[in-house]
mmCIF file of C-alpha atoms in Angstrom:
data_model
loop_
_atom_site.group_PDB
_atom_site.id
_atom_site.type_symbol
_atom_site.label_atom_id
_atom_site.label_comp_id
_atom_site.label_asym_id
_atom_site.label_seq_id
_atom_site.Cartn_x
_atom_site.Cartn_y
_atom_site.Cartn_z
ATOM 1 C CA UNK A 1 10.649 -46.956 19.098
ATOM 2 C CA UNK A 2 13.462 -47.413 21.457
ATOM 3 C CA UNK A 3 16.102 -45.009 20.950
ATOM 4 C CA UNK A 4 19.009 -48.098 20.387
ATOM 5 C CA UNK A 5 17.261 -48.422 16.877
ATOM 6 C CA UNK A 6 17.118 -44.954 15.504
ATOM 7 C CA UNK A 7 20.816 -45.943 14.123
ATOM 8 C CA UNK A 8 18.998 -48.508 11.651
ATOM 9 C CA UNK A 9 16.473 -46.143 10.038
ATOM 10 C CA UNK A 10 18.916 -45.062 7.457
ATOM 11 C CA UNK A 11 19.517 -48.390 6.556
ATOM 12 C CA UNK A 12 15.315 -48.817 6.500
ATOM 13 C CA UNK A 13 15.320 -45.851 4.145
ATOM 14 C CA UNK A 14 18.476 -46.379 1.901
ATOM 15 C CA UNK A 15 16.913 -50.314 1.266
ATOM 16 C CA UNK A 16 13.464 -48.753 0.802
ATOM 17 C CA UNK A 17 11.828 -51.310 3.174
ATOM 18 C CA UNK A 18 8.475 -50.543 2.726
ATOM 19 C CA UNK A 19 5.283 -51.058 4.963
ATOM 20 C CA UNK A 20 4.324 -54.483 3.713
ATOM 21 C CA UNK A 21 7.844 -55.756 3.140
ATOM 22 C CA UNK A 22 8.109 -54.695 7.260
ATOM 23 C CA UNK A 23 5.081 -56.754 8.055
ATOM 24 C CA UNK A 24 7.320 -59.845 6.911
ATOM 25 C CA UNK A 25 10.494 -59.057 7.700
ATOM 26 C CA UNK A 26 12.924 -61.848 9.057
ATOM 27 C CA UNK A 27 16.097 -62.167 11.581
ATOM 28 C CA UNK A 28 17.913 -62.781 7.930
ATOM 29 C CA UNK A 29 16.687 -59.800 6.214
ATOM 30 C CA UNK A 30 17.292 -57.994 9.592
ATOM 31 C CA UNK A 31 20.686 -59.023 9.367
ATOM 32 C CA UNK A 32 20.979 -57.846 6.126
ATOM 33 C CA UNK A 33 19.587 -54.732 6.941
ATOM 34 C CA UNK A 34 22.761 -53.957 9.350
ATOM 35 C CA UNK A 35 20.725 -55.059 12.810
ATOM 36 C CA UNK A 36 23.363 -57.654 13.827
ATOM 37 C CA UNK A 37 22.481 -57.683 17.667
ATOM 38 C CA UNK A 38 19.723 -60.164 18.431
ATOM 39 C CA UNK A 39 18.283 -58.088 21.331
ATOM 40 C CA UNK A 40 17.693 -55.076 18.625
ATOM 41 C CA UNK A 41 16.262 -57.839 16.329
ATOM 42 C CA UNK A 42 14.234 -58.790 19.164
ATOM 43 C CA UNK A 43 12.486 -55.462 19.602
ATOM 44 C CA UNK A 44 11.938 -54.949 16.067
ATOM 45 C CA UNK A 45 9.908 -57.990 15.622
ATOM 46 C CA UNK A 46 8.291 -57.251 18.520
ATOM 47 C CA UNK A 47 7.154 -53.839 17.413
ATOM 48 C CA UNK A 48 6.397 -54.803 14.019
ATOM 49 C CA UNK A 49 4.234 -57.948 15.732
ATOM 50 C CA UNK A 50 2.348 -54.736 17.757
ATOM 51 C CA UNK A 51 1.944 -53.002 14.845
ATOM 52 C CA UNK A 52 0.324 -56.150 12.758
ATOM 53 C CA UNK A 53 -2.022 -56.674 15.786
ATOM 54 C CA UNK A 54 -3.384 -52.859 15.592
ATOM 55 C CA UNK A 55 -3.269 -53.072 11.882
ATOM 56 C CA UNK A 56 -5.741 -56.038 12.584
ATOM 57 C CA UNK A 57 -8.084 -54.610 14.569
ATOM 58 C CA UNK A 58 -8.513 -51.182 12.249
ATOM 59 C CA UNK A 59 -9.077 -53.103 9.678
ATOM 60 C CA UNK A 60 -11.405 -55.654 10.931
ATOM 61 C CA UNK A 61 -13.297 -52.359 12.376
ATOM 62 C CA UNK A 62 -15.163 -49.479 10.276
ATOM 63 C CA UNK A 63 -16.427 -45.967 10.889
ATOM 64 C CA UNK A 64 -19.629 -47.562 11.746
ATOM 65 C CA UNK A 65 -18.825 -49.966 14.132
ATOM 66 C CA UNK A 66 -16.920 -47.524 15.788
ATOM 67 C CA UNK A 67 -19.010 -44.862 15.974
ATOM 68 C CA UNK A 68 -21.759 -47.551 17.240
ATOM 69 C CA UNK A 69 -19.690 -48.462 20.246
ATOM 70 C CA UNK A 70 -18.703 -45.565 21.446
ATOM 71 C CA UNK A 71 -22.545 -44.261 20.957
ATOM 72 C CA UNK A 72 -23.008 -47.439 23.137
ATOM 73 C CA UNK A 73 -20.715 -46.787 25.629
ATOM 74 C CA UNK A 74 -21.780 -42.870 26.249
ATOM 75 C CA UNK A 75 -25.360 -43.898 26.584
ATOM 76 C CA UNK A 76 -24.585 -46.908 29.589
ATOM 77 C CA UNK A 77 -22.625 -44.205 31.233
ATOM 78 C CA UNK A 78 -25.708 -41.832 30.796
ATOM 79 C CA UNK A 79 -28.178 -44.401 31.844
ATOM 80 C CA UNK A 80 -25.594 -45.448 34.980
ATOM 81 C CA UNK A 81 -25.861 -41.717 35.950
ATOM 82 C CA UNK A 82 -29.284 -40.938 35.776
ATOM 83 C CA UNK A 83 -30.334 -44.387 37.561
ATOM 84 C CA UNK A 84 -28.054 -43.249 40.460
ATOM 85 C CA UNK A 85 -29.813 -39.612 40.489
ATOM 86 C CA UNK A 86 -33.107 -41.158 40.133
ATOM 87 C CA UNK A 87 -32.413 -44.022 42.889
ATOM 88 C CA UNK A 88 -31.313 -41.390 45.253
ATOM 89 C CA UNK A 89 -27.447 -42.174 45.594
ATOM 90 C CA UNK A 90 -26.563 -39.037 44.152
ATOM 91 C CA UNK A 91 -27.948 -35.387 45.815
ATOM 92 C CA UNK A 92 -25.281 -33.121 43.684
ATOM 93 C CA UNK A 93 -23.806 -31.696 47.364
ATOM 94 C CA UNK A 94 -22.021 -34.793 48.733
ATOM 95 C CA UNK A 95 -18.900 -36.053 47.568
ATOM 96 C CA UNK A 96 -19.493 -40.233 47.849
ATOM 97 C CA UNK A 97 -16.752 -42.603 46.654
ATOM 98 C CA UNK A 98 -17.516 -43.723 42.843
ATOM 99 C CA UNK A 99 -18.780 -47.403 42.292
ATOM 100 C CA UNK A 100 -16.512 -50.129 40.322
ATOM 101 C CA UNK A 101 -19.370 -50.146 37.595
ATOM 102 C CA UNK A 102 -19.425 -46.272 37.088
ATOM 103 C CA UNK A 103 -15.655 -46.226 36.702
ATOM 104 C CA UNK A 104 -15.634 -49.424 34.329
ATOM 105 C CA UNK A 105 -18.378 -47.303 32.259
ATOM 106 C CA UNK A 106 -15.958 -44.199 31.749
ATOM 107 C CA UNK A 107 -13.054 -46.584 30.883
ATOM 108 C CA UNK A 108 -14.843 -48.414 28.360
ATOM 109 C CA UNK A 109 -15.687 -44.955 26.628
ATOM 110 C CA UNK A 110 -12.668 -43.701 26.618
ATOM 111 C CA UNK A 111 -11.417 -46.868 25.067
ATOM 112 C CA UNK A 112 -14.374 -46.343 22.566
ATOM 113 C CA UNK A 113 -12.933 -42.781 21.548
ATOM 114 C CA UNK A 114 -9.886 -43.696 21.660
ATOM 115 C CA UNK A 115 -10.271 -46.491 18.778
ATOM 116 C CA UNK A 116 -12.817 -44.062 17.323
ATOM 117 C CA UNK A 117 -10.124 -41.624 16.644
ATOM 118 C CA UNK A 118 -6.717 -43.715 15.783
ATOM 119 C CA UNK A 119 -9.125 -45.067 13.143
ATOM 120 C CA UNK A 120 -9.632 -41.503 11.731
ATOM 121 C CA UNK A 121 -5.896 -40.952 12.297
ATOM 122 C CA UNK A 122 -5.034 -43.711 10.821
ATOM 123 C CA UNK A 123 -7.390 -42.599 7.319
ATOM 124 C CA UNK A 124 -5.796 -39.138 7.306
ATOM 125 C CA UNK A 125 -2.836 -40.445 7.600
ATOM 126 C CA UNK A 126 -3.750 -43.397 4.510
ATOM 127 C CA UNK A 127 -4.991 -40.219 2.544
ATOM 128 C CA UNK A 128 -1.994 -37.991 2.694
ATOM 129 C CA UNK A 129 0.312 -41.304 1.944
ATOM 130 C CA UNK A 130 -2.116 -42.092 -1.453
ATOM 131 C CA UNK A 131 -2.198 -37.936 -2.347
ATOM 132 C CA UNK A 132 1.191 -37.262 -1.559
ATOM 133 C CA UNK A 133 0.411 -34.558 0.924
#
């Protein structure tokens, strides 16, 4: 959050403006809330309309599906390296400049572990909020 809103989160806290109430929060009820400068407004929505898209996508998503594509995604980058060493691109001693499709292959499985694990976040996080903890 940029730092020109930290001097609304009192306001956030003293209204008790909770996570769903957020989700549908309007320039009015922004206004109410003390945020009378339409820029700050501005990035608020804008956040919360971030925060509603990842909201989407983690809950549209499962620990199975996950865990399926980044299983997915290790094994192409396995396969891409062991057709290069089998093809004979790749000796172990020379340095050779890394294809486009090699590079694409540890990108997507990084982006695979990364949703992998701000989905677990994301349930420890639920789980402390339900327990209290």
């Amino acid at each position: 959050m940029d730092d020109c809103l930290q001097q609304y989160i009192k306001n956030f806290e003293r209204e008790k403006v909770g996570g769903d109430q957020l989700l549908r929060i309007t320039h009015q009820e922004l206004e109410d809330l003390g945020v009378s400068r339409i820029g700050h407004q501005e990035l608020i929505l804008e956040a919360v309309d971030l925060l509603c898209a990842l909201n989407y996508g983690l809950e549209t998503e499962n620990l199975k599906t996950l865990s399926h594509k980044l299983n997915a995604s290790a094994k192409n980058l396995q396969n891409f390296i062991t057709g290069r060493r089998r093809s004979g691109h790749y000796d172990g001693r020379t340095a050779h400049k890394l294809p486009n499709d090699f590079l694409t292959s540890v990108v997507d499985l990084i982006a695979a572990a990364k949703s992998l694990l701000a989905w677990l976040d994301r349930l420890v996080l639920q789980r402390a909020v339900f327990t209290g903890n």
